[in-house]
PDB file of C-alpha atoms and ligand atoms in Angstrom:
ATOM      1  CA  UNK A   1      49.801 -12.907 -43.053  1.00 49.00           C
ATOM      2  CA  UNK A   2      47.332 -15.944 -43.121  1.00 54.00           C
ATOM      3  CA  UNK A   3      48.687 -16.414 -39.320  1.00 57.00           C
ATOM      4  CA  UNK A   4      47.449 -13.055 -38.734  1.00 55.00           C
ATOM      5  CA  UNK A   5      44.516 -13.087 -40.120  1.00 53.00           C
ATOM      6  CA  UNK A   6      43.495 -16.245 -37.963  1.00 60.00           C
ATOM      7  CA  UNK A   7      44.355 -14.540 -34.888  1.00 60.00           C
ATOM      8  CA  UNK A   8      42.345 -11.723 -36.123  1.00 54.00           C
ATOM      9  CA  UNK A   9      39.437 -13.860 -36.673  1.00 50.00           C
ATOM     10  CA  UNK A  10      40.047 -16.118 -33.735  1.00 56.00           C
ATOM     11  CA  UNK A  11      39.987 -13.053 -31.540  1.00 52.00           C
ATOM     12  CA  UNK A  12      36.731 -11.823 -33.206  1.00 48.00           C
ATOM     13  CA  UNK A  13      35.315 -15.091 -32.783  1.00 49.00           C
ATOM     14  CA  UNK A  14      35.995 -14.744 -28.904  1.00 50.00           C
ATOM     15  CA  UNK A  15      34.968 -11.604 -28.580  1.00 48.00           C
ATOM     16  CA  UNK A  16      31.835 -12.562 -30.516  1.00 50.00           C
ATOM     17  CA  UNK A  17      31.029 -15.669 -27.872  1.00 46.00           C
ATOM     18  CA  UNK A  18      32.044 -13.356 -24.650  1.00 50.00           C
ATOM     19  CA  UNK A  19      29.071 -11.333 -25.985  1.00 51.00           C
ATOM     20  CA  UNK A  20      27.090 -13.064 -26.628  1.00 50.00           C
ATOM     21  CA  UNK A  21      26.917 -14.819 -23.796  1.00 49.00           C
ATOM     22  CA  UNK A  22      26.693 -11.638 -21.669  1.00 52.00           C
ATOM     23  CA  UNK A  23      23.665 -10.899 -23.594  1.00 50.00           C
ATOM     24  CA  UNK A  24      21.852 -14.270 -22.837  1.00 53.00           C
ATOM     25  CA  UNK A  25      22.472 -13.183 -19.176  1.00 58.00           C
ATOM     26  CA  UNK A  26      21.128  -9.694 -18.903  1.00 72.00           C
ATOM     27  CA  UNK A  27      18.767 -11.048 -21.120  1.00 87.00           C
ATOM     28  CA  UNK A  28      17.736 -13.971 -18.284  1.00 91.00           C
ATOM     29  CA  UNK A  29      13.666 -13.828 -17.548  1.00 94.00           C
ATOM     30  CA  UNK A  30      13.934 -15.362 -14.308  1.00 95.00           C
ATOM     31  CA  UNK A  31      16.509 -16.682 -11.693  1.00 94.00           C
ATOM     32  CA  UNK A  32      16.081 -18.131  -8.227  1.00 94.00           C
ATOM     33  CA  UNK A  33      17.620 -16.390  -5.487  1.00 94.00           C
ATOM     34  CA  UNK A  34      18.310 -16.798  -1.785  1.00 93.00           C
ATOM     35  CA  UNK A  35      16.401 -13.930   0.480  1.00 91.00           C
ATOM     36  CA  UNK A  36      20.163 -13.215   1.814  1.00 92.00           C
ATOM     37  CA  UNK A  37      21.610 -12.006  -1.019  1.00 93.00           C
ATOM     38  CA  UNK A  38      19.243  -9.346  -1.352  1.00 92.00           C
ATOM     39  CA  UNK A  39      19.913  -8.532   2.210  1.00 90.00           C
ATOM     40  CA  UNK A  40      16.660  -9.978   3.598  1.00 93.00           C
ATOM     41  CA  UNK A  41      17.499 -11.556   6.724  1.00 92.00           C
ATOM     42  CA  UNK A  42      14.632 -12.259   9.262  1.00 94.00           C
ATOM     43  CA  UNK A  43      10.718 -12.436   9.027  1.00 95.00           C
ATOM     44  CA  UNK A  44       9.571  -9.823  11.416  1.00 96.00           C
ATOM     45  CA  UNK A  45       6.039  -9.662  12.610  1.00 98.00           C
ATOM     46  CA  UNK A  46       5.379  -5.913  13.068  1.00 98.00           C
ATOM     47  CA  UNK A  47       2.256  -4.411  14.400  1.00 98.00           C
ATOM     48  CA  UNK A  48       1.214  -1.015  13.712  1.00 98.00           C
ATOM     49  CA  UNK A  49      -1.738   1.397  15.871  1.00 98.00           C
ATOM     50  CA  UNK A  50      -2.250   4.377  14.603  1.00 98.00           C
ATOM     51  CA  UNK A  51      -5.833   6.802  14.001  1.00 98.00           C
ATOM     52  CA  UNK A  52      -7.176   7.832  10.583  1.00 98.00           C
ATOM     53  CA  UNK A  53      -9.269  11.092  10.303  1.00 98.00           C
ATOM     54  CA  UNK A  54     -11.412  10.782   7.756  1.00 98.00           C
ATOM     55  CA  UNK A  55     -12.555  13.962   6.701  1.00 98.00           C
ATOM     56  CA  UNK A  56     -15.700  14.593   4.582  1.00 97.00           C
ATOM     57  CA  UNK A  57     -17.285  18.175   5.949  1.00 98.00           C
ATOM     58  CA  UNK A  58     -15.918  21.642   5.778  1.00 97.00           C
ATOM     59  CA  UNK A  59     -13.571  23.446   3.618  1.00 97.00           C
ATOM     60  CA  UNK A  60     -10.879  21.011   3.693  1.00 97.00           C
ATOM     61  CA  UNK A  61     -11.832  17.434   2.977  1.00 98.00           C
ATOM     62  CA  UNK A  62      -9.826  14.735   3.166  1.00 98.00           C
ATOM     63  CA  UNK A  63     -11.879  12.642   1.507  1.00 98.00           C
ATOM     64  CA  UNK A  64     -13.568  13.921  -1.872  1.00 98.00           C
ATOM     65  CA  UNK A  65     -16.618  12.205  -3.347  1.00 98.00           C
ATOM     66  CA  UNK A  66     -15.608  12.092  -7.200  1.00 98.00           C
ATOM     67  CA  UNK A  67     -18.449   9.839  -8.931  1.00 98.00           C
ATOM     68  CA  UNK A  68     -21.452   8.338  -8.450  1.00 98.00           C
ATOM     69  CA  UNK A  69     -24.762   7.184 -10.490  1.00 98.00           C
ATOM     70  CA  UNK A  70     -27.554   8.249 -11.350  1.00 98.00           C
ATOM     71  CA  UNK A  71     -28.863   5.918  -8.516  1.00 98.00           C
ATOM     72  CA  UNK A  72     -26.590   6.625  -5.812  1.00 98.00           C
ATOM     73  CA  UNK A  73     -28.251   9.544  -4.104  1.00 96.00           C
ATOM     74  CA  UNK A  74     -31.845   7.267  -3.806  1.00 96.00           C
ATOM     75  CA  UNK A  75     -29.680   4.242  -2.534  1.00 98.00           C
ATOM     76  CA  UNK A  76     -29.724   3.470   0.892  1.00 97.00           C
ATOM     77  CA  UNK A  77     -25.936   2.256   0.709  1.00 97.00           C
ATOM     78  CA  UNK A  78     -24.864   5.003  -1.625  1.00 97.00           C
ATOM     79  CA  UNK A  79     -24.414   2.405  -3.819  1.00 98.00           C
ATOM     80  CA  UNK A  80     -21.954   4.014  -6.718  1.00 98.00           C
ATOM     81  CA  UNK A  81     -20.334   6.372  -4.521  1.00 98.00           C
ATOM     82  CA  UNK A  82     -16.529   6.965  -5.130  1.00 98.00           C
ATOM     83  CA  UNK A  83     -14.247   8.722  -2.931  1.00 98.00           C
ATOM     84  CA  UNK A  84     -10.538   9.499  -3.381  1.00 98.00           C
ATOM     85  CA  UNK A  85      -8.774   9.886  -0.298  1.00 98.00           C
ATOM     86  CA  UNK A  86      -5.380  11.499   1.837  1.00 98.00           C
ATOM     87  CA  UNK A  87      -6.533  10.905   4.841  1.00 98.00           C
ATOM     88  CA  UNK A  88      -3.640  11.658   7.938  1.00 98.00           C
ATOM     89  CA  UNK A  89      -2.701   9.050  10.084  1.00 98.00           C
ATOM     90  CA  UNK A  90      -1.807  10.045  13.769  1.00 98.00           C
ATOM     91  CA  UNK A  91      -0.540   8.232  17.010  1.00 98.00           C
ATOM     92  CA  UNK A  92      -3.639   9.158  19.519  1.00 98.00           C
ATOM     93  CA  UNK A  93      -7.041   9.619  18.504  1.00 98.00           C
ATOM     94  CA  UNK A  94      -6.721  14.069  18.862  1.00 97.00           C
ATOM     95  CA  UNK A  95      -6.302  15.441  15.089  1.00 93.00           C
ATOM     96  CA  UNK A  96      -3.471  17.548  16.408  1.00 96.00           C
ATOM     97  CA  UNK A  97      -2.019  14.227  17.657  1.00 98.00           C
ATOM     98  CA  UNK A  98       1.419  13.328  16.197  1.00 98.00           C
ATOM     99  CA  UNK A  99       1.710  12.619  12.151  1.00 98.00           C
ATOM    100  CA  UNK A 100       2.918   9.164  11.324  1.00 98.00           C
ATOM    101  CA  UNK A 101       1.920   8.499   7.732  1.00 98.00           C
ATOM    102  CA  UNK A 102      -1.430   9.316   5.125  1.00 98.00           C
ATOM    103  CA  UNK A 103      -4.109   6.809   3.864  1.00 98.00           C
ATOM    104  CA  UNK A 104      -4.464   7.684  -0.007  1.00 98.00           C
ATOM    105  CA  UNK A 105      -6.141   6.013  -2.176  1.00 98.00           C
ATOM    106  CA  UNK A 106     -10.538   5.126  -2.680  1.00 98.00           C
ATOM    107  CA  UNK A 107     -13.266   4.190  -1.316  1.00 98.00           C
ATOM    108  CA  UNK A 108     -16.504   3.219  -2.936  1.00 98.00           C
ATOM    109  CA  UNK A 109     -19.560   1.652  -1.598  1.00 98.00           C
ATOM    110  CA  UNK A 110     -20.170  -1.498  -3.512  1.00 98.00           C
ATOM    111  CA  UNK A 111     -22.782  -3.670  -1.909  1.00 98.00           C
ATOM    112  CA  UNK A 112     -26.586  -2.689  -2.006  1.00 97.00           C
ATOM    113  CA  UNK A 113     -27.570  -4.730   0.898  1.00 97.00           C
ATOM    114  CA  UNK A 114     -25.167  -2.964   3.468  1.00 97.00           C
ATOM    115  CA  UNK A 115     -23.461  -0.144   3.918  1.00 96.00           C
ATOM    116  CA  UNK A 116     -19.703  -1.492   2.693  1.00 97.00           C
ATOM    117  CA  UNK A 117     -16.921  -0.024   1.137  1.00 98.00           C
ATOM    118  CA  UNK A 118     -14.205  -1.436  -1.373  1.00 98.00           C
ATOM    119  CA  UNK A 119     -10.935   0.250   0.477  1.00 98.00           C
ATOM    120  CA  UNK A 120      -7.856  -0.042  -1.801  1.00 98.00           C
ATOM    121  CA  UNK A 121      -5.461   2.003  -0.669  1.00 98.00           C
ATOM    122  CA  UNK A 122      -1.521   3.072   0.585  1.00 98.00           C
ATOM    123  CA  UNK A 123      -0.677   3.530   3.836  1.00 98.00           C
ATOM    124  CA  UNK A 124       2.264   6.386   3.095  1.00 98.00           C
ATOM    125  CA  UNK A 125       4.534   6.733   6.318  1.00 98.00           C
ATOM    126  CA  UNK A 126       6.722   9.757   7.486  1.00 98.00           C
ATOM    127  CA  UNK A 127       7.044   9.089  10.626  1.00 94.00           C
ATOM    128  CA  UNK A 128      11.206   8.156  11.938  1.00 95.00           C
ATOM    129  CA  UNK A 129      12.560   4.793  10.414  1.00 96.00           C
ATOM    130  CA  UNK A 130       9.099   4.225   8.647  1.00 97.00           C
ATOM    131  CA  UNK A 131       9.546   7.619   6.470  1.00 98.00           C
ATOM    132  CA  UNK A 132       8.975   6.545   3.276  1.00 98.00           C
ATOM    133  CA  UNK A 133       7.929   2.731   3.527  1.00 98.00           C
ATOM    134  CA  UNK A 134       4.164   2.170   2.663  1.00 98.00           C
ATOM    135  CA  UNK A 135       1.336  -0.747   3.017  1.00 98.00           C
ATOM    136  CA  UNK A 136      -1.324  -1.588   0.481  1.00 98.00           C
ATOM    137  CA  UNK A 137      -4.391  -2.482   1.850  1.00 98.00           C
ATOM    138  CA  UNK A 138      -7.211  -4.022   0.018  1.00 98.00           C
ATOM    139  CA  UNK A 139     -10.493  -5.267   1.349  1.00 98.00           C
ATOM    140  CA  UNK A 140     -13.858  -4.755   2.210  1.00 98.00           C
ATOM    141  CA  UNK A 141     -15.077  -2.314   4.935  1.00 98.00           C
ATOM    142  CA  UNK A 142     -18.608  -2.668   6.508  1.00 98.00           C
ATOM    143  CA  UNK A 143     -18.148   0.738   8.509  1.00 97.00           C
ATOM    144  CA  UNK A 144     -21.031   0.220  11.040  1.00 96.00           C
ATOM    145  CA  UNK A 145     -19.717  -3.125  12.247  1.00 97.00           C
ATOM    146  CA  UNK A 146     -17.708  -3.115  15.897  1.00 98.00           C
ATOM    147  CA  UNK A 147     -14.765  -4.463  13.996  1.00 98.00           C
ATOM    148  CA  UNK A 148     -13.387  -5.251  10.660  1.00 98.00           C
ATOM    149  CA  UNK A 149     -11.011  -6.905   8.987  1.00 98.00           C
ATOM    150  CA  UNK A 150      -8.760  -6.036   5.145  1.00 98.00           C
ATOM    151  CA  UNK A 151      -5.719  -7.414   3.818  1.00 98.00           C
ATOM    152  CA  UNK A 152      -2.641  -5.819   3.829  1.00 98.00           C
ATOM    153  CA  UNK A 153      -1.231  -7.155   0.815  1.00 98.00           C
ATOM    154  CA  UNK A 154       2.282  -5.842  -0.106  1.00 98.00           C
ATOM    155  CA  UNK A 155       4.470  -2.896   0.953  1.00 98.00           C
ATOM    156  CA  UNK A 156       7.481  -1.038   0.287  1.00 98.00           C
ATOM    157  CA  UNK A 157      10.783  -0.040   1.670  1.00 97.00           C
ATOM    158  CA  UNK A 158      10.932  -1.760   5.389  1.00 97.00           C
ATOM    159  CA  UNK A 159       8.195  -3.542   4.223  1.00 98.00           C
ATOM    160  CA  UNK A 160       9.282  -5.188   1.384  1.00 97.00           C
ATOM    161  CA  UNK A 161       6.821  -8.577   1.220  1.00 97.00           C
ATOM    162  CA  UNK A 162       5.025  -7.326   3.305  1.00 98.00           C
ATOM    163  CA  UNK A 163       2.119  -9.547   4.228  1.00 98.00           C
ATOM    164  CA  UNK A 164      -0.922  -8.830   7.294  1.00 98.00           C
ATOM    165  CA  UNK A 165      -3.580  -7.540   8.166  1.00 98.00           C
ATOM    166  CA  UNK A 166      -6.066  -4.363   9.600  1.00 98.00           C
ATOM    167  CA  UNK A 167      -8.233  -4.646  12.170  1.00 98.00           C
ATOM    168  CA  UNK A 168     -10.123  -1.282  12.241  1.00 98.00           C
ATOM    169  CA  UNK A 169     -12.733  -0.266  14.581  1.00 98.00           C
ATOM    170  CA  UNK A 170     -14.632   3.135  14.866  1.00 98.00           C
ATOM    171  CA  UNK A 171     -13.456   5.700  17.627  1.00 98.00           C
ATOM    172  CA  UNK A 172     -15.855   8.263  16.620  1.00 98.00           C
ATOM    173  CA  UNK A 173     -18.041   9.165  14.128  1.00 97.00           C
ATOM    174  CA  UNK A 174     -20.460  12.027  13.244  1.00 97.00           C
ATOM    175  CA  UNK A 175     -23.701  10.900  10.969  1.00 93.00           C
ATOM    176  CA  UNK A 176     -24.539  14.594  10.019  1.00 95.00           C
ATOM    177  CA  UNK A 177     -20.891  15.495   8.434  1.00 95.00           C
ATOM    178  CA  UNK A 178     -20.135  11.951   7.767  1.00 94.00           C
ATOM    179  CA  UNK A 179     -16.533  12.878   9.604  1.00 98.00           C
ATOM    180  CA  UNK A 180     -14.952   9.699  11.538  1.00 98.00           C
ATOM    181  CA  UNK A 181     -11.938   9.234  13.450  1.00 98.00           C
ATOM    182  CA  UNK A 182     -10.872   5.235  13.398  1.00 98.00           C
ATOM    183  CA  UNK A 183      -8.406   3.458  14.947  1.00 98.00           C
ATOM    184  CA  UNK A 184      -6.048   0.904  13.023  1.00 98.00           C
ATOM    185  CA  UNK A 185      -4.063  -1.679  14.381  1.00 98.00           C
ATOM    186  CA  UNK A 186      -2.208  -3.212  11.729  1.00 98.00           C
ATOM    187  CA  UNK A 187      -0.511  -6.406  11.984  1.00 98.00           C
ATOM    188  CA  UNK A 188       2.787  -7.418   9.265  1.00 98.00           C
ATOM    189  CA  UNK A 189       4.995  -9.732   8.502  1.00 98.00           C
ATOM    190  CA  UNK A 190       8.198  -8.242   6.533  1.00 97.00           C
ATOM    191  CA  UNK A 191      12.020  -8.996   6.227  1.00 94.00           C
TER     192      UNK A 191
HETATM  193  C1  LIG B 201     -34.998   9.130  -6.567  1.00 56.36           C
HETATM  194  O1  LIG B 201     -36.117   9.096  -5.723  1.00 56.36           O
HETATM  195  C2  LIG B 201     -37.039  10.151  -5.950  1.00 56.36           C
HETATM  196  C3  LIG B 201     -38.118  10.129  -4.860  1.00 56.36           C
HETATM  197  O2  LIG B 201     -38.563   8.814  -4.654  1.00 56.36           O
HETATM  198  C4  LIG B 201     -37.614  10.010  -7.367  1.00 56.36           C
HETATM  199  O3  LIG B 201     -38.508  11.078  -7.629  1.00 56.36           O
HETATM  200  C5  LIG B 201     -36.451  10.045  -8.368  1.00 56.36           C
HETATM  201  O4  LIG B 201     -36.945   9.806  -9.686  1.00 56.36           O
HETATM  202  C6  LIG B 201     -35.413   8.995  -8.030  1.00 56.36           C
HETATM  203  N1  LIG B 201     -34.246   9.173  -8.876  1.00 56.36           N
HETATM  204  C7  LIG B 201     -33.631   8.164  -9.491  1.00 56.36           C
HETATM  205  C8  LIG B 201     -32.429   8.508 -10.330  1.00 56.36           C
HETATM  206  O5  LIG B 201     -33.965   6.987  -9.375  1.00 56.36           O
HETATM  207  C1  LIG B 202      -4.146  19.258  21.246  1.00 56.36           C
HETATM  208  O1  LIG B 202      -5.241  20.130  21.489  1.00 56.36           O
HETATM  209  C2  LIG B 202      -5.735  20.066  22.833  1.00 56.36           C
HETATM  210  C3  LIG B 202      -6.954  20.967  22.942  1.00 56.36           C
HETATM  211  O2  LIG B 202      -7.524  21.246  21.710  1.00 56.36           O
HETATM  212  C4  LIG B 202      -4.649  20.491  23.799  1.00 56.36           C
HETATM  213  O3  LIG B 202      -5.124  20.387  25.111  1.00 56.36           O
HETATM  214  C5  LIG B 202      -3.425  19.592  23.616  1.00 56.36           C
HETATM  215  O4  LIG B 202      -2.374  20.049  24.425  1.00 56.36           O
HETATM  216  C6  LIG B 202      -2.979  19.591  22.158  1.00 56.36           C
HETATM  217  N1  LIG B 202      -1.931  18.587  22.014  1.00 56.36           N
HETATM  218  C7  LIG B 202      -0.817  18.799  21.305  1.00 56.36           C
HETATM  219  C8  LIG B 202       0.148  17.654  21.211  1.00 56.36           C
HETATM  220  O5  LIG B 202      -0.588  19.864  20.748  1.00 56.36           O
HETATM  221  C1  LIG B 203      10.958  11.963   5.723  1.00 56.36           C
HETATM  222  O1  LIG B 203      11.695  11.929   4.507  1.00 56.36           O
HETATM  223  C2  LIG B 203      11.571  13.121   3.746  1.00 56.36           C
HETATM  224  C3  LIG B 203      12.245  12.891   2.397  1.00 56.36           C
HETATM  225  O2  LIG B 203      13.404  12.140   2.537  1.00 56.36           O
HETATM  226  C4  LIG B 203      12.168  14.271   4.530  1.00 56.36           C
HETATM  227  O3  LIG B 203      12.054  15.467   3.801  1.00 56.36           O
HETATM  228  C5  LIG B 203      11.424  14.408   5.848  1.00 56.36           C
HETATM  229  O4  LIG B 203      11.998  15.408   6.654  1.00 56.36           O
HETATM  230  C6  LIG B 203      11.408  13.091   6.614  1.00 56.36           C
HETATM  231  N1  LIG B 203      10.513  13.211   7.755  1.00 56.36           N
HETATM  232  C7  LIG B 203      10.789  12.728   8.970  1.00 56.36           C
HETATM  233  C8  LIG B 203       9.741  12.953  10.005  1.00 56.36           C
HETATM  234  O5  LIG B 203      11.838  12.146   9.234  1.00 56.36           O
HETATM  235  C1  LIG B 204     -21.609  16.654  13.565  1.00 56.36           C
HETATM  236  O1  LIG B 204     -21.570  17.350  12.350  1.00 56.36           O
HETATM  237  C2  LIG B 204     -22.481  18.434  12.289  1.00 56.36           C
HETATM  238  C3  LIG B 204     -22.444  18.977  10.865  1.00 56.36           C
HETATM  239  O2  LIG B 204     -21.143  19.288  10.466  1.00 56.36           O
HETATM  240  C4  LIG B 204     -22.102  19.461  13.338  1.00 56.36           C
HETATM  241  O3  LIG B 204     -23.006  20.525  13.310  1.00 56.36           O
HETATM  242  C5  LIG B 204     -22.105  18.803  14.711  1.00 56.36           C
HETATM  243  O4  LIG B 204     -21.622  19.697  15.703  1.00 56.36           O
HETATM  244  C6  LIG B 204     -21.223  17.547  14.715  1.00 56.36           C
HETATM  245  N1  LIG B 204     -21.384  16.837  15.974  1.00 56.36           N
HETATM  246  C7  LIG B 204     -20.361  16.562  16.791  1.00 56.36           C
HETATM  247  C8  LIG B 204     -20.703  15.812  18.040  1.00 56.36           C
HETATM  248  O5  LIG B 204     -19.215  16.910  16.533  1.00 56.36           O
END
């Protein structure tokens, strides 16, 4: 009986410790891993050109102005001004062009010296083995300069870690509708 009983405790006991220590490791706050065993191989540098309509005119915007100040309409950099975006993303510069992806996300002007936007936004691609995988970029746009520069600062799916840059430039632009058509050449380094 007494033999029993130890067993049964003994056996508890074990049990009790097994647990335990399972807990304590699904419990774990951090580990270090190798980038293999997550399946990430190679760092691939990856560059991306693509055009982004920006839409502003008409009866279907792409780009929506949803808040501004008081202020903003006397500012000569719209100073205030927020837009949400989904703007489409195509391979040539034609908006019937082929469909590779959608910038969403905002834009607001936020310098009063210069026409500049705060861009934070997701690059969302359909197109073939991309379908699904986005880019975040973040940066600062000064839209009337030949060139400029944002961080791409993450990603998702084939981009996991994604890391880069956008160098956008205008490829046409109407200053009545506020309408522009820029090309993107987007430069990332992924697993
Ligand atoms: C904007 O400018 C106009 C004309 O100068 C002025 O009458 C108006 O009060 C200003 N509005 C604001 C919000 O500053
Ligand atoms: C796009 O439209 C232009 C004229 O508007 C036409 O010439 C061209 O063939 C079209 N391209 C595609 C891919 O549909
Ligand atoms: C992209 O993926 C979605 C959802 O999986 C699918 O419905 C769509 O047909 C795909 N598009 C392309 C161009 O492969
Ligand atoms: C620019 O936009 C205005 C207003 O929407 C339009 O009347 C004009 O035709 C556009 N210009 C060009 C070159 O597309």
């Amino acid at each position: 009986m007494a033999q029993t009983l130890h067993k049964y405790l003994n056996t508890i006991f074990t049990l009790f410790i097994f647990s335990s220590l399972h807990v304590t490791q699904s419990h774990e706050f951090s580990r270090k891993l190798s980038t293999k065993s997550l399946g990430f191989k190679k760092l691939k540098l990856t560059h991306l050109h693509f055009y982004f309509h920006d839409t502003i005119s008409g009866d279907h915007p792409t780009a929506v102005l949803v808040a501004q100040a008081p202020t903003t309409k006397n500012s000569s950099t719209s100073f205030g001004g927020v837009f949400v975006m989904d703007d489409p993303l195509t391979v040539g510069p034609e908006p019937n062009s082929t469909l590779v992806g959608s910038a969403q996300g905002i834009y607001a002007s936020d310098s009063l010296s210069e026409v500049r936007l705060l861009m934070a936004l997701t690059f969302v691609f359909v197109e073939g083995k991309h379908n699904g995988s986005t880019l975040s970029l973040l940066g600062s746009n000064s839209i009337f300069a030949p060139l400029r520069e944002m961080p791409i600062v993450g990603g998702s799916g084939v981009f996991r870690f994604a890391t880069g840059y956008a160098l956008a430039k205008t490829h046409t632009s109407n200053l009545t509708s506020l309408d522009a058509i820029i090309e993107y050449n987007v430069y990332v380094l992924h697993y």
